[in-house]
PDB file of C-alpha atoms (C1' of nucleotides) in Angstrom:
ATOM      1  CA  UNK A   1      53.922 116.888 124.629  1.00 41.00           C
ATOM      2  CA  UNK A   2      53.298 115.775 128.209  1.00 42.00           C
ATOM      3  CA  UNK A   3      53.907 118.589 130.643  1.00 45.00           C
ATOM      4  CA  UNK A   4      51.801 117.391 133.569  1.00 61.00           C
ATOM      5  CA  UNK A   5      54.908 116.843 135.652  1.00 72.00           C
ATOM      6  CA  UNK A   6      55.731 120.539 135.711  1.00 87.00           C
ATOM      7  CA  UNK A   7      53.870 123.083 137.738  1.00 86.00           C
ATOM      8  CA  UNK A   8      56.026 126.013 136.805  1.00 94.00           C
ATOM      9  CA  UNK A   9      58.116 126.929 133.808  1.00 95.00           C
ATOM     10  CA  UNK A  10      61.409 127.996 135.186  1.00 97.00           C
ATOM     11  CA  UNK A  11      64.186 129.670 133.291  1.00 98.00           C
ATOM     12  CA  UNK A  12      66.515 126.817 134.268  1.00 98.00           C
ATOM     13  CA  UNK A  13      64.341 124.158 132.692  1.00 98.00           C
ATOM     14  CA  UNK A  14      63.908 126.199 129.547  1.00 98.00           C
ATOM     15  CA  UNK A  15      67.653 126.621 129.081  1.00 98.00           C
ATOM     16  CA  UNK A  16      68.390 122.975 129.880  1.00 98.00           C
ATOM     17  CA  UNK A  17      66.090 121.719 127.165  1.00 98.00           C
ATOM     18  CA  UNK A  18      67.267 124.349 124.685  1.00 98.00           C
ATOM     19  CA  UNK A  19      70.908 123.439 125.158  1.00 98.00           C
ATOM     20  CA  UNK A  20      70.166 119.728 124.922  1.00 98.00           C
ATOM     21  CA  UNK A  21      68.290 120.215 121.644  1.00 98.00           C
ATOM     22  CA  UNK A  22      71.200 122.141 120.137  1.00 97.00           C
ATOM     23  CA  UNK A  23      73.421 119.095 119.999  1.00 97.00           C
ATOM     24  CA  UNK A  24      73.292 115.508 118.816  1.00 93.00           C
ATOM     25  CA  UNK A  25      76.104 114.307 121.035  1.00 93.00           C
ATOM     26  CA  UNK A  26      74.016 112.771 123.827  1.00 96.00           C
ATOM     27  CA  UNK A  27      75.706 114.609 126.690  1.00 96.00           C
ATOM     28  CA  UNK A  28      75.909 113.335 130.249  1.00 96.00           C
ATOM     29  CA  UNK A  29      74.341 115.356 133.069  1.00 97.00           C
ATOM     30  CA  UNK A  30      77.696 116.904 133.930  1.00 97.00           C
ATOM     31  CA  UNK A  31      78.432 117.840 130.332  1.00 97.00           C
ATOM     32  CA  UNK A  32      75.025 119.426 129.984  1.00 98.00           C
ATOM     33  CA  UNK A  33      75.568 121.235 133.271  1.00 98.00           C
ATOM     34  CA  UNK A  34      78.679 122.862 131.778  1.00 97.00           C
ATOM     35  CA  UNK A  35      76.793 123.803 128.623  1.00 98.00           C
ATOM     36  CA  UNK A  36      73.971 125.371 130.599  1.00 98.00           C
ATOM     37  CA  UNK A  37      76.353 127.158 132.920  1.00 97.00           C
ATOM     38  CA  UNK A  38      77.606 129.340 130.100  1.00 97.00           C
ATOM     39  CA  UNK A  39      74.132 130.895 130.067  1.00 97.00           C
ATOM     40  CA  UNK A  40      73.129 130.457 133.719  1.00 98.00           C
ATOM     41  CA  UNK A  41      76.344 130.592 135.749  1.00 97.00           C
ATOM     42  CA  UNK A  42      74.606 130.059 139.081  1.00 97.00           C
ATOM     43  CA  UNK A  43      72.636 126.937 138.178  1.00 98.00           C
ATOM     44  CA  UNK A  44      73.394 123.867 140.280  1.00 98.00           C
ATOM     45  CA  UNK A  45      74.126 120.342 139.188  1.00 98.00           C
ATOM     46  CA  UNK A  46      71.229 119.141 141.333  1.00 98.00           C
ATOM     47  CA  UNK A  47      68.806 121.277 139.356  1.00 98.00           C
ATOM     48  CA  UNK A  48      70.106 119.820 136.119  1.00 98.00           C
ATOM     49  CA  UNK A  49      69.577 116.298 137.422  1.00 98.00           C
ATOM     50  CA  UNK A  50      66.108 117.066 138.749  1.00 98.00           C
ATOM     51  CA  UNK A  51      64.977 118.593 135.478  1.00 98.00           C
ATOM     52  CA  UNK A  52      66.472 115.918 133.288  1.00 98.00           C
ATOM     53  CA  UNK A  53      64.615 113.321 135.323  1.00 96.00           C
ATOM     54  CA  UNK A  54      61.312 115.175 134.965  1.00 96.00           C
ATOM     55  CA  UNK A  55      61.830 115.831 131.268  1.00 96.00           C
ATOM     56  CA  UNK A  56      62.569 112.165 130.647  1.00 95.00           C
ATOM     57  CA  UNK A  57      59.500 111.099 132.628  1.00 92.00           C
ATOM     58  CA  UNK A  58      57.257 113.422 130.706  1.00 93.00           C
ATOM     59  CA  UNK A  59      58.613 112.153 127.406  1.00 93.00           C
ATOM     60  CA  UNK A  60      60.237 115.379 126.229  1.00 95.00           C
ATOM     61  CA  UNK A  61      63.703 113.899 126.137  1.00 97.00           C
ATOM     62  CA  UNK A  62      65.272 110.435 126.235  1.00 95.00           C
ATOM     63  CA  UNK A  63      67.449 109.069 128.988  1.00 95.00           C
ATOM     64  CA  UNK A  64      70.006 106.539 127.747  1.00 94.00           C
ATOM     65  CA  UNK A  65      71.202 104.380 130.585  1.00 89.00           C
ATOM     66  CA  UNK A  66      73.504 101.805 129.101  1.00 80.00           C
ATOM     67  CA  UNK A  67      77.188 101.956 129.808  1.00 77.00           C
ATOM     68  CA  UNK A  68      77.827 103.489 133.182  1.00 82.00           C
ATOM     69  CA  UNK A  69      76.681 107.076 133.401  1.00 91.00           C
ATOM     70  CA  UNK A  70      73.421 108.246 131.887  1.00 95.00           C
ATOM     71  CA  UNK A  71      73.331 110.246 128.667  1.00 96.00           C
ATOM     72  CA  UNK A  72      70.508 112.369 127.396  1.00 97.00           C
ATOM     73  CA  UNK A  73      68.952 112.802 123.978  1.00 97.00           C
ATOM     74  CA  UNK A  74      66.907 115.877 123.105  1.00 97.00           C
ATOM     75  CA  UNK A  75      65.067 114.023 120.376  1.00 96.00           C
ATOM     76  CA  UNK A  76      62.224 111.973 121.882  1.00 93.00           C
ATOM     77  CA  UNK A  77      61.122 110.447 118.559  1.00 91.00           C
ATOM     78  CA  UNK A  78      61.796 106.741 118.261  1.00 85.00           C
ATOM     79  CA  UNK A  79      65.225 106.074 116.934  1.00 89.00           C
ATOM     80  CA  UNK A  80      68.109 103.841 117.895  1.00 90.00           C
ATOM     81  CA  UNK A  81      71.704 104.289 118.932  1.00 92.00           C
ATOM     82  CA  UNK A  82      75.217 103.026 118.263  1.00 90.00           C
ATOM     83  CA  UNK A  83      77.729 103.182 121.050  1.00 89.00           C
ATOM     84  CA  UNK A  84      81.451 103.013 120.441  1.00 87.00           C
ATOM     85  CA  UNK A  85      83.002 100.347 122.624  1.00 82.00           C
ATOM     86  CA  UNK A  86      86.334 102.163 122.565  1.00 81.00           C
ATOM     87  CA  UNK A  87      85.624 105.844 123.235  1.00 81.00           C
ATOM     88  CA  UNK A  88      82.057 105.597 124.497  1.00 82.00           C
ATOM     89  CA  UNK A  89      80.497 108.079 122.081  1.00 87.00           C
ATOM     90  CA  UNK A  90      76.878 107.513 121.156  1.00 91.00           C
ATOM     91  CA  UNK A  91      75.485 108.249 117.692  1.00 92.00           C
ATOM     92  CA  UNK A  92      71.972 108.127 116.352  1.00 92.00           C
ATOM     93  CA  UNK A  93      70.656 105.498 113.979  1.00 89.00           C
ATOM     94  CA  UNK A  94      67.782 106.963 112.038  1.00 78.00           C
ATOM     95  CA  UNK A  95      66.779 104.016 109.895  1.00 76.00           C
ATOM     96  CA  UNK A  96      63.964 101.847 111.121  1.00 75.00           C
ATOM     97  CA  UNK A  97      64.539  98.207 111.826  1.00 71.00           C
ATOM     98  CA  UNK A  98      61.061  97.402 110.583  1.00 70.00           C
ATOM     99  CA  UNK A  99      61.848  98.791 107.119  1.00 72.00           C
ATOM    100  CA  UNK A 100      65.458  97.844 106.634  1.00 72.00           C
ATOM    101  CA  UNK A 101      66.041  94.833 108.852  1.00 70.00           C
ATOM    102  CA  UNK A 102      68.628  94.448 111.552  1.00 68.00           C
ATOM    103  CA  UNK A 103      71.484  93.482 109.255  1.00 68.00           C
ATOM    104  CA  UNK A 104      71.221  96.541 107.063  1.00 68.00           C
ATOM    105  CA  UNK A 105      70.823  98.964 109.923  1.00 69.00           C
ATOM    106  CA  UNK A 106      73.799  97.483 111.705  1.00 60.00           C
ATOM    107  CA  UNK A 107      76.161  98.273 108.855  1.00 65.00           C
ATOM    108  CA  UNK A 108      75.417 101.974 108.718  1.00 65.00           C
ATOM    109  CA  UNK A 109      77.425 105.060 109.463  1.00 72.00           C
ATOM    110  CA  UNK A 110      80.909 103.643 109.195  1.00 84.00           C
ATOM    111  CA  UNK A 111      80.732 101.813 112.482  1.00 87.00           C
ATOM    112  CA  UNK A 112      82.274  98.398 112.647  1.00 87.00           C
ATOM    113  CA  UNK A 113      79.427  96.639 114.419  1.00 86.00           C
ATOM    114  CA  UNK A 114      80.274  94.074 117.080  1.00 84.00           C
ATOM    115  CA  UNK A 115      76.947  93.381 118.701  1.00 84.00           C
ATOM    116  CA  UNK A 116      73.584  94.788 119.567  1.00 87.00           C
ATOM    117  CA  UNK A 117      71.310  94.882 122.590  1.00 89.00           C
ATOM    118  CA  UNK A 118      67.565  94.849 122.441  1.00 89.00           C
ATOM    119  CA  UNK A 119      65.544  95.525 125.528  1.00 91.00           C
ATOM    120  CA  UNK A 120      61.801  95.824 125.899  1.00 89.00           C
ATOM    121  CA  UNK A 121      60.265  97.935 128.598  1.00 87.00           C
ATOM    122  CA  UNK A 122      56.844  97.055 129.935  1.00 87.00           C
ATOM    123  CA  UNK A 123      54.804  95.993 132.915  1.00 88.00           C
ATOM    124  CA  UNK A 124      55.251  92.440 134.133  1.00 88.00           C
ATOM    125  CA  UNK A 125      52.242  90.197 134.826  1.00 90.00           C
ATOM    126  CA  UNK A 126      52.552  90.601 138.587  1.00 88.00           C
ATOM    127  CA  UNK A 127      52.638  94.381 138.501  1.00 88.00           C
ATOM    128  CA  UNK A 128      49.675  94.390 136.138  1.00 90.00           C
ATOM    129  CA  UNK A 129      47.630  92.464 138.709  1.00 90.00           C
ATOM    130  CA  UNK A 130      48.548  94.857 141.471  1.00 83.00           C
ATOM    131  CA  UNK A 131      47.226  97.659 139.296  1.00 74.00           C
TER     132      UNK A 131
ATOM    133  CA  UNK B   1      84.571  79.578 125.618  1.00 41.00           C
ATOM    134  CA  UNK B   2      87.184  82.317 125.919  1.00 42.00           C
ATOM    135  CA  UNK B   3      89.252  81.915 129.040  1.00 44.00           C
ATOM    136  CA  UNK B   4      92.345  83.887 128.046  1.00 60.00           C
ATOM    137  CA  UNK B   5      91.560  86.502 130.679  1.00 71.00           C
ATOM    138  CA  UNK B   6      92.122  84.069 133.494  1.00 84.00           C
ATOM    139  CA  UNK B   7      95.473  82.817 134.608  1.00 86.00           C
ATOM    140  CA  UNK B   8      94.230  80.766 137.498  1.00 94.00           C
ATOM    141  CA  UNK B   9      91.037  78.945 138.261  1.00 95.00           C
ATOM    142  CA  UNK B  10      90.100  80.017 141.725  1.00 97.00           C
ATOM    143  CA  UNK B  11      87.411  78.534 143.871  1.00 98.00           C
ATOM    144  CA  UNK B  12      85.775  81.952 144.115  1.00 98.00           C
ATOM    145  CA  UNK B  13      85.361  82.298 140.365  1.00 97.00           C
ATOM    146  CA  UNK B  14      84.020  78.770 140.067  1.00 98.00           C
ATOM    147  CA  UNK B  15      81.347  79.371 142.689  1.00 98.00           C
ATOM    148  CA  UNK B  16      80.390  82.778 141.279  1.00 98.00           C
ATOM    149  CA  UNK B  17      79.666  81.366 137.841  1.00 98.00           C
ATOM    150  CA  UNK B  18      77.902  78.321 139.271  1.00 98.00           C
ATOM    151  CA  UNK B  19      75.573  80.418 141.377  1.00 98.00           C
ATOM    152  CA  UNK B  20      74.865  82.786 138.512  1.00 98.00           C
ATOM    153  CA  UNK B  21      73.978  79.887 136.208  1.00 98.00           C
ATOM    154  CA  UNK B  22      71.542  78.476 138.749  1.00 97.00           C
ATOM    155  CA  UNK B  23      69.112  81.352 138.346  1.00 97.00           C
ATOM    156  CA  UNK B  24      67.396  83.249 135.580  1.00 93.00           C
ATOM    157  CA  UNK B  25      66.726  86.345 137.648  1.00 93.00           C
ATOM    158  CA  UNK B  26      69.624  88.509 136.421  1.00 96.00           C
ATOM    159  CA  UNK B  27      70.997  89.362 139.859  1.00 96.00           C
ATOM    160  CA  UNK B  28      73.005  92.479 140.642  1.00 96.00           C
ATOM    161  CA  UNK B  29      76.564  92.175 141.954  1.00 98.00           C
ATOM    162  CA  UNK B  30      75.362  92.591 145.527  1.00 97.00           C
ATOM    163  CA  UNK B  31      72.619  89.998 145.144  1.00 97.00           C
ATOM    164  CA  UNK B  32      75.068  87.548 143.659  1.00 98.00           C
ATOM    165  CA  UNK B  33      77.498  88.329 146.471  1.00 98.00           C
ATOM    166  CA  UNK B  34      74.860  87.222 148.976  1.00 97.00           C
ATOM    167  CA  UNK B  35      74.169  84.062 147.000  1.00 98.00           C
ATOM    168  CA  UNK B  36      77.856  83.185 146.827  1.00 98.00           C
ATOM    169  CA  UNK B  37      78.387  83.982 150.487  1.00 97.00           C
ATOM    170  CA  UNK B  38      76.199  81.073 151.518  1.00 97.00           C
ATOM    171  CA  UNK B  39      78.907  78.823 150.087  1.00 97.00           C
ATOM    172  CA  UNK B  40      81.987  80.995 150.631  1.00 98.00           C
ATOM    173  CA  UNK B  41      81.312  83.100 153.723  1.00 97.00           C
ATOM    174  CA  UNK B  42      84.629  84.948 153.549  1.00 97.00           C
ATOM    175  CA  UNK B  43      84.440  86.112 149.936  1.00 98.00           C
ATOM    176  CA  UNK B  44      84.565  89.856 149.432  1.00 98.00           C
ATOM    177  CA  UNK B  45      82.337  92.050 147.330  1.00 98.00           C
ATOM    178  CA  UNK B  46      85.408  93.302 145.484  1.00 98.00           C
ATOM    179  CA  UNK B  47      86.231  89.786 144.351  1.00 98.00           C
ATOM    180  CA  UNK B  48      82.710  89.343 143.049  1.00 98.00           C
ATOM    181  CA  UNK B  49      82.999  92.567 141.047  1.00 98.00           C
ATOM    182  CA  UNK B  50      86.423  91.689 139.700  1.00 98.00           C
ATOM    183  CA  UNK B  51      85.338  88.268 138.542  1.00 98.00           C
ATOM    184  CA  UNK B  52      82.063  89.412 137.042  1.00 98.00           C
ATOM    185  CA  UNK B  53      84.004  91.947 134.991  1.00 96.00           C
ATOM    186  CA  UNK B  54      86.451  89.332 133.739  1.00 96.00           C
ATOM    187  CA  UNK B  55      83.713  86.817 133.013  1.00 96.00           C
ATOM    188  CA  UNK B  56      81.780  89.404 131.013  1.00 95.00           C
ATOM    189  CA  UNK B  57      84.881  90.433 129.073  1.00 92.00           C
ATOM    190  CA  UNK B  58      85.694  86.855 128.199  1.00 93.00           C
ATOM    191  CA  UNK B  59      82.141  86.256 127.019  1.00 93.00           C
ATOM    192  CA  UNK B  60      81.159  83.670 129.624  1.00 95.00           C
ATOM    193  CA  UNK B  61      78.366  85.796 131.020  1.00 97.00           C
ATOM    194  CA  UNK B  62      76.438  88.910 130.021  1.00 95.00           C
ATOM    195  CA  UNK B  63      76.540  92.244 131.789  1.00 95.00           C
ATOM    196  CA  UNK B  64      73.277  94.191 131.474  1.00 94.00           C
ATOM    197  CA  UNK B  65      73.836  97.843 132.116  1.00 89.00           C
ATOM    198  CA  UNK B  66      70.537  99.548 131.496  1.00 80.00           C
ATOM    199  CA  UNK B  67      68.641 101.001 134.403  1.00 77.00           C
ATOM    200  CA  UNK B  68      71.007 102.100 137.119  1.00 82.00           C
ATOM    201  CA  UNK B  69      72.945  99.227 138.607  1.00 91.00           C
ATOM    202  CA  UNK B  70      74.384  96.451 136.501  1.00 95.00           C
ATOM    203  CA  UNK B  71      72.744  93.047 136.367  1.00 96.00           C
ATOM    204  CA  UNK B  72      74.324  89.815 135.235  1.00 97.00           C
ATOM    205  CA  UNK B  73      73.097  86.981 133.050  1.00 97.00           C
ATOM    206  CA  UNK B  74      74.700  83.556 133.196  1.00 97.00           C
ATOM    207  CA  UNK B  75      73.518  82.729 129.703  1.00 96.00           C
ATOM    208  CA  UNK B  76      75.887  84.254 127.146  1.00 93.00           C
ATOM    209  CA  UNK B  77      73.899  83.104 124.091  1.00 91.00           C
ATOM    210  CA  UNK B  78      72.225  85.892 122.167  1.00 85.00           C
ATOM    211  CA  UNK B  79      68.821  86.657 123.545  1.00 89.00           C
ATOM    212  CA  UNK B  80      66.931  89.756 124.546  1.00 90.00           C
ATOM    213  CA  UNK B  81      65.363  91.122 127.694  1.00 92.00           C
ATOM    214  CA  UNK B  82      62.187  92.685 129.026  1.00 91.00           C
ATOM    215  CA  UNK B  83      62.455  95.020 131.968  1.00 89.00           C
ATOM    216  CA  UNK B  84      59.479  95.872 134.147  1.00 87.00           C
ATOM    217  CA  UNK B  85      59.145  99.620 134.479  1.00 82.00           C
ATOM    218  CA  UNK B  86      57.375  99.207 137.811  1.00 81.00           C
ATOM    219  CA  UNK B  87      59.377  96.689 139.850  1.00 81.00           C
ATOM    220  CA  UNK B  88      62.578  96.592 137.793  1.00 82.00           C
ATOM    221  CA  UNK B  89      62.705  92.844 137.248  1.00 87.00           C
ATOM    222  CA  UNK B  90      64.348  91.639 134.068  1.00 91.00           C
ATOM    223  CA  UNK B  91      63.136  88.594 132.166  1.00 92.00           C
ATOM    224  CA  UNK B  92      64.535  86.807 129.150  1.00 92.00           C
ATOM    225  CA  UNK B  93      63.020  86.919 125.680  1.00 89.00           C
ATOM    226  CA  UNK B  94      64.041  83.829 123.821  1.00 77.00           C
ATOM    227  CA  UNK B  95      62.380  84.394 120.465  1.00 76.00           C
ATOM    228  CA  UNK B  96      64.472  85.902 117.732  1.00 74.00           C
ATOM    229  CA  UNK B  97      63.547  89.216 116.204  1.00 71.00           C
ATOM    230  CA  UNK B  98      64.803  88.037 112.839  1.00 69.00           C
ATOM    231  CA  UNK B  99      62.319  85.161 112.796  1.00 72.00           C
ATOM    232  CA  UNK B 100      59.278  86.618 114.475  1.00 71.00           C
ATOM    233  CA  UNK B 101      59.504  90.368 113.958  1.00 70.00           C
ATOM    234  CA  UNK B 102      59.527  93.037 116.595  1.00 68.00           C
ATOM    235  CA  UNK B 103      55.770  93.226 117.018  1.00 67.00           C
ATOM    236  CA  UNK B 104      55.332  89.540 117.780  1.00 68.00           C
ATOM    237  CA  UNK B 105      58.253  89.345 120.141  1.00 68.00           C
ATOM    238  CA  UNK B 106      57.072  92.384 122.038  1.00 60.00           C
ATOM    239  CA  UNK B 107      53.758  90.769 122.912  1.00 65.00           C
ATOM    240  CA  UNK B 108      55.207  87.718 124.571  1.00 65.00           C
ATOM    241  CA  UNK B 109      55.301  86.486 128.110  1.00 72.00           C
ATOM    242  CA  UNK B 110      52.376  88.419 129.489  1.00 84.00           C
ATOM    243  CA  UNK B 111      54.196  91.712 129.647  1.00 87.00           C
ATOM    244  CA  UNK B 112      52.276  94.808 128.683  1.00 87.00           C
ATOM    245  CA  UNK B 113      54.889  96.334 126.409  1.00 86.00           C
ATOM    246  CA  UNK B 114      55.390 100.083 126.529  1.00 84.00           C
ATOM    247  CA  UNK B 115      58.538 100.592 124.507  1.00 84.00           C
ATOM    248  CA  UNK B 116      61.783  99.079 123.426  1.00 87.00           C
ATOM    249  CA  UNK B 117      65.390 100.178 123.190  1.00 89.00           C
ATOM    250  CA  UNK B 118      67.785  99.009 120.530  1.00 89.00           C
ATOM    251  CA  UNK B 119      71.446  99.784 120.813  1.00 91.00           C
ATOM    252  CA  UNK B 120      74.282  98.701 118.599  1.00 89.00           C
ATOM    253  CA  UNK B 121      77.789  98.338 119.950  1.00 87.00           C
ATOM    254  CA  UNK B 122      80.710  98.819 117.630  1.00 87.00           C
ATOM    255  CA  UNK B 123      83.802 100.829 116.840  1.00 87.00           C
ATOM    256  CA  UNK B 124      83.284 104.321 115.497  1.00 88.00           C
ATOM    257  CA  UNK B 125      85.130 105.543 112.382  1.00 90.00           C
ATOM    258  CA  UNK B 126      87.577 107.624 114.403  1.00 88.00           C
ATOM    259  CA  UNK B 127      88.581 104.810 116.718  1.00 87.00           C
ATOM    260  CA  UNK B 128      88.970 102.497 113.724  1.00 89.00           C
ATOM    261  CA  UNK B 129      91.526 104.907 112.246  1.00 89.00           C
ATOM    262  CA  UNK B 130      93.454 105.080 115.481  1.00 81.00           C
ATOM    263  CA  UNK B 131      93.693 101.311 115.410  1.00 72.00           C
TER     264      UNK B 131
ATOM    265  C1'  DT C   1     108.513  79.278 144.868  1.00 78.90           C
ATOM    266  C1'  DT C   2     106.234  82.667 141.968  1.00 78.90           C
ATOM    267  C1'  DG C   3     103.118  86.056 141.159  1.00 78.90           C
ATOM    268  C1'  DC C   4      98.164  86.126 140.219  1.00 78.90           C
ATOM    269  C1'  DT C   5      94.052  86.576 143.060  1.00 78.90           C
ATOM    270  C1'  DT C   6      91.927  87.497 147.284  1.00 78.90           C
ATOM    271  C1'  DG C   7      90.075  90.089 151.529  1.00 78.90           C
ATOM    272  C1'  DC C   8      89.760  94.306 153.491  1.00 78.90           C
ATOM    273  C1'  DA C   9      88.943  98.923 153.628  1.00 78.90           C
ATOM    274  C1'  DA C  10      89.245 103.285 151.688  1.00 78.90           C
ATOM    275  C1'  DA C  11      88.472 106.055 147.766  1.00 78.90           C
ATOM    276  C1'  DG C  12      85.903 107.344 143.655  1.00 78.90           C
ATOM    277  C1'  DG C  13      82.262 108.923 140.662  1.00 78.90           C
ATOM    278  C1'  DG C  14      77.730 109.618 139.488  1.00 78.90           C
ATOM    279  C1'  DT C  15      73.298 110.711 141.377  1.00 78.90           C
ATOM    280  C1'  DT C  16      70.022 111.916 144.984  1.00 78.90           C
ATOM    281  C1'  DT C  17      68.291 114.569 148.807  1.00 78.90           C
ATOM    282  C1'  DG C  18      67.359 117.924 152.960  1.00 78.90           C
ATOM    283  C1'  DC C  19      66.783 122.462 153.871  1.00 78.90           C
ATOM    284  C1'  DA C  20      66.453 127.415 153.651  1.00 78.90           C
ATOM    285  C1'  DT C  21      65.764 130.797 150.028  1.00 78.90           C
ATOM    286  C1'  DA C  22      64.268 132.516 145.564  1.00 78.90           C
ATOM    287  C1'  DG C  23      60.927 133.365 142.296  1.00 78.90           C
ATOM    288  C1'  DG C  24      56.903 131.822 139.067  1.00 78.90           C
ATOM    289  C1'  DA C  25      51.861 132.183 138.963  1.00 78.90           C
TER     290       DA C  25
ATOM    291  C1'  DT D   1      51.057 135.979 148.612  1.00 78.90           C
ATOM    292  C1'  DC D   2      51.628 130.919 148.170  1.00 78.90           C
ATOM    293  C1'  DC D   3      54.072 127.095 147.275  1.00 78.90           C
ATOM    294  C1'  DT D   4      57.033 124.905 143.829  1.00 78.90           C
ATOM    295  C1'  DA D   5      61.782 124.911 142.132  1.00 78.90           C
ATOM    296  C1'  DT D   6      66.409 126.285 143.071  1.00 78.90           C
ATOM    297  C1'  DG D   7      71.257 126.476 145.117  1.00 78.90           C
ATOM    298  C1'  DC D   8      74.198 124.430 148.130  1.00 78.90           C
ATOM    299  C1'  DA D   9      76.286 120.822 150.347  1.00 78.90           C
ATOM    300  C1'  DA D  10      76.051 116.544 152.458  1.00 78.90           C
ATOM    301  C1'  DA D  11      74.669 111.968 151.890  1.00 78.90           C
ATOM    302  C1'  DC D  12      74.074 107.772 149.101  1.00 78.90           C
ATOM    303  C1'  DC D  13      74.936 103.876 146.368  1.00 78.90           C
ATOM    304  C1'  DC D  14      77.369 101.244 143.370  1.00 78.90           C
ATOM    305  C1'  DT D  15      81.776 100.232 141.791  1.00 78.90           C
ATOM    306  C1'  DT D  16      86.777 100.487 141.684  1.00 78.90           C
ATOM    307  C1'  DT D  17      91.330 100.284 143.688  1.00 78.90           C
ATOM    308  C1'  DG D  18      95.761  99.901 146.767  1.00 78.90           C
ATOM    309  C1'  DC D  19      97.995  96.868 149.545  1.00 78.90           C
ATOM    310  C1'  DA D  20      99.541  92.938 152.207  1.00 78.90           C
ATOM    311  C1'  DA D  21      98.477  88.114 152.632  1.00 78.90           C
ATOM    312  C1'  DG D  22      96.818  83.767 150.457  1.00 78.90           C
ATOM    313  C1'  DC D  23      96.958  80.209 147.304  1.00 78.90           C
ATOM    314  C1'  DA D  24      96.956  77.964 142.439  1.00 78.90           C
ATOM    315  C1'  DA D  25     100.351  76.235 139.350  1.00 78.90           C
TER     316       DA D  25
END
DNA sequence: TTGCTTGCAAAGGGTTTGCATAGGA
DNA sequence: TCCTATGCAAACCCTTTGCAAGCAA
């Protein structure tokens, strides 16, 4: 994948990404910090934040920003998410909307679906002009 | 619409929703605070936050939470958004995915589309059990 | 008059950042 | 050795909250 952002492979970054890929719970930075600390007790929260930012930029992980604090997903392949409006947990949705249609996807996994949010990310006309 | 959350109709709330409905720029709480202040110079930022929260809960406005700070949308009807990855502006997408398909919708409005995020909101199996 | 809502200011929580040191290449 | 990445702690920013006063009903 894209690794241009990194000039050195540090032990911290290696452990951060390993721990993130072990789970499918979409941990927050603080949660991941605790997970990593069991292997690197002297790591700092700042280092976790810095690496998560770089990893997300380079496309190795996903940063999920809806709902207050950011959560991270070790699986960068396109897939969607369901967030529980009560407890805040985030689960994966592996079906594709293109194949199954929104209605079918929405009914999956035992969730009682209330709504969905679709957001495109791109470059607006003005920013395209500016280069 | 739903107004159960409100017990009194205050001048502050009235002006907040009026100012929000005047624009389609999805202002943040602070931006909206400045807009409202031109009409109510003594309003506090806390009041703006409190009312935006209530208005979003009652369904009168939309709270957009992706990308750091929250932005607000005075149009509560279902529609989607495009966010510029360079300048951060958020525009509306009024076409429906069901009618036009993801690919067509993504090409609209002059944006150079890089990606999209789809998130469902619902109640997870565990929280359903707990009532 | 009643008690919800406001203004004010302080506190809170997540995230970012400056700086000296450590350590990868 | 050279210079990026780290650890630490302070700073930041957005948002929430406690409390006394204000005001809608």
